[in-house]
C-alpha cells in the first residue's frame, strides 16, 4: 500500500480553526451587548496576543511532514482551498459590523479595542491574501486583492511575489530586517521601500510592453482602487466619521504584517557566489517555528523556509526542515517581543550569531553592528 493511501492529514479537522480569527469581533459584540462593558472589544487582542501564545506553549510543536507521494492529492483537494475562500467574506462582515458600531458612538476604551480588533483581523487577513496571491488560479488572485483592500496594502500583491521572493535575505530587500535593527526603525524602511518597489515593478512591467502604467490592468492601481471603493461605500452607508476608524485599523493591520516580516528573516543573509551573485534561497534563510497552534491559525506561514523554496505549494503541504533556524516561540509571541527592542535583541541576536558561527560579518547586519551588551544599534 502506498504512502499516499496510508498517510492521513492529522491536522485536517483543525484547519477550520483559522476561521476563528475573523469571527472574534462578533464574539466581542455579543459580550458588549450582554455586559454593556467596553472591555468586551478587547477580546480579539487578548485572544490573539495572549491566549494563542499560551496554547502554543501547552500544545507544543508539530514536525509531521506529508510524504511526497501524498502531496499531489493534498494539493488538489478543494477542502483546503475553501477554508481560505470563506475567510474573506467573514473578514468583510466583521469590518462592516465594526463600522456600524463605530458610527453609533463608542467610548475611548471601546474605540481603542475596536481599532485593534479590526486591525488584527485584517492584518491576519493579509496572511490569507498571501496564501491566495501565490496561486495561479484567477479567483484566488482576485480574492487576495480583496482581502488586502481593508488595510490599503494592495501593493503587497506585487511587491511580495515579485520583489521580496527575489531579494529575500539580502540588504536590497526592504522586507528583510537587519541584525541590530529595531522594529521601529524597520517599519518606515519596509513600508516606504515596499510601496516604492511595488510601483517600480509594476510600471516597469507595463513599460516593457510599451504601454502606459496608468491603466486598469496595473495591479497596484486596481488593488488601491478597491480600497478607495471600499472606504467610500462604507463612509456613504454609515457616515464620513468611519474614515478615521478605517485608516487607524488599516495602519494597525499592515503594521502587524510588517512585524511578521521583521521576524521572518531577521539578520539572515544569502551569501555571494564566486560569480558575485547571491546564492539560491534555501531553508537556512528564513526563521521557522513548529508551534502547532500558531501554524493552524496562520495557514502554516511559520514553515516559511519551504514556502520560499516552493512558493506554489499550498499551506497543507508545507514542510519543516532540520536545517532551518528555529524561533524560540510562535509568531504571536515573537510579534510582541519585536515591539520591545532590548528584549528582542537579547532573545534573537545571539541566535543569529550562532547561526553564522559567531561571525557577524556573514549576517545581514546594520552598519557598525556591535555585540557588546551596552551597545544597541537602532
PDB file of C-alpha atoms in Angstrom, residues 143-277:
ATOM      1  CA  UNK A 143      -9.581  37.159  -3.588  1.00  0.00           C
ATOM      2  CA  UNK A 144      -6.060  38.042  -2.447  1.00  0.00           C
ATOM      3  CA  UNK A 145      -6.527  41.652  -3.564  1.00  0.00           C
ATOM      4  CA  UNK A 146      -9.972  41.781  -1.956  1.00  0.00           C
ATOM      5  CA  UNK A 147      -8.522  40.563   1.358  1.00  0.00           C
ATOM      6  CA  UNK A 148      -5.833  43.278   1.160  1.00  0.00           C
ATOM      7  CA  UNK A 149      -8.268  46.139   0.495  1.00  0.00           C
ATOM      8  CA  UNK A 150      -9.295  46.842   4.134  1.00  0.00           C
ATOM      9  CA  UNK A 151      -5.682  47.643   5.058  1.00  0.00           C
ATOM     10  CA  UNK A 152      -4.930  49.672   1.903  1.00  0.00           C
ATOM     11  CA  UNK A 153      -1.994  47.339   1.281  1.00  0.00           C
ATOM     12  CA  UNK A 154      -2.922  46.061  -2.164  1.00  0.00           C
ATOM     13  CA  UNK A 155       0.586  46.735  -3.496  1.00  0.00           C
ATOM     14  CA  UNK A 156       1.758  43.820  -1.289  1.00  0.00           C
ATOM     15  CA  UNK A 157       0.309  41.560  -4.007  1.00  0.00           C
ATOM     16  CA  UNK A 158       3.013  42.821  -6.388  1.00  0.00           C
ATOM     17  CA  UNK A 159       5.925  43.510  -4.071  1.00  0.00           C
ATOM     18  CA  UNK A 160       5.776  40.262  -2.131  1.00  0.00           C
ATOM     19  CA  UNK A 161       5.587  37.931  -5.119  1.00  0.00           C
ATOM     20  CA  UNK A 162       7.955  39.701  -7.497  1.00  0.00           C
ATOM     21  CA  UNK A 163      10.138  41.702  -5.133  1.00  0.00           C
ATOM     22  CA  UNK A 164      10.503  40.035  -1.748  1.00  0.00           C
ATOM     23  CA  UNK A 165      10.761  36.493  -3.131  1.00  0.00           C
ATOM     24  CA  UNK A 166      13.563  37.596  -5.460  1.00  0.00           C
ATOM     25  CA  UNK A 167      15.562  39.701  -2.979  1.00  0.00           C
ATOM     26  CA  UNK A 168      14.787  37.916   0.302  1.00  0.00           C
ATOM     27  CA  UNK A 169      17.592  37.768   2.894  1.00  0.00           C
ATOM     28  CA  UNK A 170      19.642  40.458   1.142  1.00  0.00           C
ATOM     29  CA  UNK A 171      20.280  44.127   2.013  1.00  0.00           C
ATOM     30  CA  UNK A 172      18.320  45.091  -1.124  1.00  0.00           C
ATOM     31  CA  UNK A 173      15.061  43.657   0.268  1.00  0.00           C
ATOM     32  CA  UNK A 174      13.020  46.193   2.275  1.00  0.00           C
ATOM     33  CA  UNK A 175      11.117  43.328   3.943  1.00  0.00           C
ATOM     34  CA  UNK A 176      14.226  41.591   5.349  1.00  0.00           C
ATOM     35  CA  UNK A 177      15.207  43.028   8.736  1.00  0.00           C
ATOM     36  CA  UNK A 178      18.865  43.529   9.596  1.00  0.00           C
ATOM     37  CA  UNK A 179      20.685  42.264  12.664  1.00  0.00           C
ATOM     38  CA  UNK A 180      20.662  45.110  15.195  1.00  0.00           C
ATOM     39  CA  UNK A 181      17.757  46.925  13.509  1.00  0.00           C
ATOM     40  CA  UNK A 182      14.768  47.590  15.750  1.00  0.00           C
ATOM     41  CA  UNK A 183      11.236  47.047  14.542  1.00  0.00           C
ATOM     42  CA  UNK A 184      10.613  50.768  14.929  1.00  0.00           C
ATOM     43  CA  UNK A 185      13.459  51.594  12.508  1.00  0.00           C
ATOM     44  CA  UNK A 186      12.495  48.729  10.217  1.00  0.00           C
ATOM     45  CA  UNK A 187       8.839  49.875   9.944  1.00  0.00           C
ATOM     46  CA  UNK A 188       9.342  53.101   7.938  1.00  0.00           C
ATOM     47  CA  UNK A 189      12.039  51.482   5.803  1.00  0.00           C
ATOM     48  CA  UNK A 190       9.901  48.495   4.828  1.00  0.00           C
ATOM     49  CA  UNK A 191       6.627  50.433   4.410  1.00  0.00           C
ATOM     50  CA  UNK A 192       8.175  53.047   2.125  1.00  0.00           C
ATOM     51  CA  UNK A 193      10.521  50.569   0.427  1.00  0.00           C
ATOM     52  CA  UNK A 194       7.779  48.042  -0.283  1.00  0.00           C
ATOM     53  CA  UNK A 195       5.481  50.664  -1.765  1.00  0.00           C
ATOM     54  CA  UNK A 196       8.247  52.109  -3.937  1.00  0.00           C
ATOM     55  CA  UNK A 197       9.356  48.656  -5.090  1.00  0.00           C
ATOM     56  CA  UNK A 198       5.807  47.561  -5.967  1.00  0.00           C
ATOM     57  CA  UNK A 199       5.233  50.678  -8.066  1.00  0.00           C
ATOM     58  CA  UNK A 200       8.554  50.312  -9.885  1.00  0.00           C
ATOM     59  CA  UNK A 201       7.988  46.611 -10.570  1.00  0.00           C
ATOM     60  CA  UNK A 202       4.514  47.145 -11.963  1.00  0.00           C
ATOM     61  CA  UNK A 203       5.260  50.264 -14.023  1.00  0.00           C
ATOM     62  CA  UNK A 204       8.353  48.606 -15.499  1.00  0.00           C
ATOM     63  CA  UNK A 205       6.246  45.593 -16.451  1.00  0.00           C
ATOM     64  CA  UNK A 206       3.922  47.797 -18.484  1.00  0.00           C
ATOM     65  CA  UNK A 207       6.671  49.915 -19.997  1.00  0.00           C
ATOM     66  CA  UNK A 208       8.482  46.805 -21.232  1.00  0.00           C
ATOM     67  CA  UNK A 209       5.302  46.080 -23.168  1.00  0.00           C
ATOM     68  CA  UNK A 210       5.348  49.674 -24.455  1.00  0.00           C
ATOM     69  CA  UNK A 211       2.145  50.713 -22.739  1.00  0.00           C
ATOM     70  CA  UNK A 212       1.282  53.258 -20.108  1.00  0.00           C
ATOM     71  CA  UNK A 213       1.232  52.026 -16.489  1.00  0.00           C
ATOM     72  CA  UNK A 214      -1.803  54.262 -15.888  1.00  0.00           C
ATOM     73  CA  UNK A 215      -4.360  51.614 -16.773  1.00  0.00           C
ATOM     74  CA  UNK A 216      -6.806  49.322 -15.006  1.00  0.00           C
ATOM     75  CA  UNK A 217      -4.540  46.304 -15.584  1.00  0.00           C
ATOM     76  CA  UNK A 218      -1.883  47.855 -13.350  1.00  0.00           C
ATOM     77  CA  UNK A 219      -2.070  45.523 -10.318  1.00  0.00           C
ATOM     78  CA  UNK A 220      -1.038  48.267  -7.916  1.00  0.00           C
ATOM     79  CA  UNK A 221      -3.644  50.723  -9.168  1.00  0.00           C
ATOM     80  CA  UNK A 222      -6.545  48.272  -9.323  1.00  0.00           C
ATOM     81  CA  UNK A 223      -5.711  46.998  -5.820  1.00  0.00           C
ATOM     82  CA  UNK A 224      -5.625  50.554  -4.430  1.00  0.00           C
ATOM     83  CA  UNK A 225      -8.867  51.307  -6.283  1.00  0.00           C
ATOM     84  CA  UNK A 226     -10.517  48.503  -4.320  1.00  0.00           C
ATOM     85  CA  UNK A 227      -9.543  50.222  -1.077  1.00  0.00           C
ATOM     86  CA  UNK A 228     -10.863  53.586  -2.267  1.00  0.00           C
ATOM     87  CA  UNK A 229     -14.136  51.980  -3.372  1.00  0.00           C
ATOM     88  CA  UNK A 230     -14.492  50.022  -0.135  1.00  0.00           C
ATOM     89  CA  UNK A 231     -13.819  53.031   2.111  1.00  0.00           C
ATOM     90  CA  UNK A 232     -16.135  55.229   0.030  1.00  0.00           C
ATOM     91  CA  UNK A 233     -19.017  52.764   0.238  1.00  0.00           C
ATOM     92  CA  UNK A 234     -18.586  52.345   3.993  1.00  0.00           C
ATOM     93  CA  UNK A 235     -18.494  56.127   4.510  1.00  0.00           C
ATOM     94  CA  UNK A 236     -21.694  56.518   2.471  1.00  0.00           C
ATOM     95  CA  UNK A 237     -23.529  53.632   4.163  1.00  0.00           C
ATOM     96  CA  UNK A 238     -22.596  54.766   7.658  1.00  0.00           C
ATOM     97  CA  UNK A 239     -21.087  58.254   7.940  1.00  0.00           C
ATOM     98  CA  UNK A 240     -17.832  60.019   6.963  1.00  0.00           C
ATOM     99  CA  UNK A 241     -16.628  59.619  10.541  1.00  0.00           C
ATOM    100  CA  UNK A 242     -15.839  55.947   9.940  1.00  0.00           C
ATOM    101  CA  UNK A 243     -12.981  57.030   7.668  1.00  0.00           C
ATOM    102  CA  UNK A 244     -10.847  57.778  10.741  1.00  0.00           C
ATOM    103  CA  UNK A 245     -11.582  54.274  12.041  1.00  0.00           C
ATOM    104  CA  UNK A 246     -10.786  52.689   8.674  1.00  0.00           C
ATOM    105  CA  UNK A 247      -7.448  54.489   8.426  1.00  0.00           C
ATOM    106  CA  UNK A 248      -6.442  53.641  12.007  1.00  0.00           C
ATOM    107  CA  UNK A 249      -7.319  49.951  11.742  1.00  0.00           C
ATOM    108  CA  UNK A 250      -5.569  49.822   8.354  1.00  0.00           C
ATOM    109  CA  UNK A 251      -2.335  51.119   9.904  1.00  0.00           C
ATOM    110  CA  UNK A 252      -2.620  48.535  12.682  1.00  0.00           C
ATOM    111  CA  UNK A 253      -3.278  45.826  10.090  1.00  0.00           C
ATOM    112  CA  UNK A 254      -0.291  46.452   7.841  1.00  0.00           C
ATOM    113  CA  UNK A 255       1.905  47.064  10.895  1.00  0.00           C
ATOM    114  CA  UNK A 256       1.053  43.521  12.022  1.00  0.00           C
ATOM    115  CA  UNK A 257       2.166  42.274   8.601  1.00  0.00           C
ATOM    116  CA  UNK A 258       5.422  44.202   8.813  1.00  0.00           C
ATOM    117  CA  UNK A 259       6.068  42.846  12.314  1.00  0.00           C
ATOM    118  CA  UNK A 260       5.780  39.350  10.854  1.00  0.00           C
ATOM    119  CA  UNK A 261       8.106  40.348   8.000  1.00  0.00           C
ATOM    120  CA  UNK A 262      10.524  41.667  10.620  1.00  0.00           C
ATOM    121  CA  UNK A 263      10.849  38.359  12.426  1.00  0.00           C
ATOM    122  CA  UNK A 264      10.772  36.051   9.395  1.00  0.00           C
ATOM    123  CA  UNK A 265      14.248  36.880   8.075  1.00  0.00           C
ATOM    124  CA  UNK A 266      15.867  38.920  10.880  1.00  0.00           C
ATOM    125  CA  UNK A 267      19.621  39.049  10.336  1.00  0.00           C
ATOM    126  CA  UNK A 268      19.689  36.253   7.762  1.00  0.00           C
ATOM    127  CA  UNK A 269      21.793  36.737   4.632  1.00  0.00           C
ATOM    128  CA  UNK A 270      22.282  34.867   1.388  1.00  0.00           C
ATOM    129  CA  UNK A 271      26.000  34.768   0.656  1.00  0.00           C
ATOM    130  CA  UNK A 272      27.613  35.813  -2.616  1.00  0.00           C
ATOM    131  CA  UNK A 273      28.776  33.093  -5.004  1.00  0.00           C
ATOM    132  CA  UNK A 274      32.083  33.116  -6.874  1.00  0.00           C
ATOM    133  CA  UNK A 275      30.228  34.793  -9.743  1.00  0.00           C
ATOM    134  CA  UNK A 276      29.209  37.654  -7.446  1.00  0.00           C
ATOM    135  CA  UNK A 277      25.535  36.699  -7.356  1.00  0.00           C
TER     136      UNK A 277
END
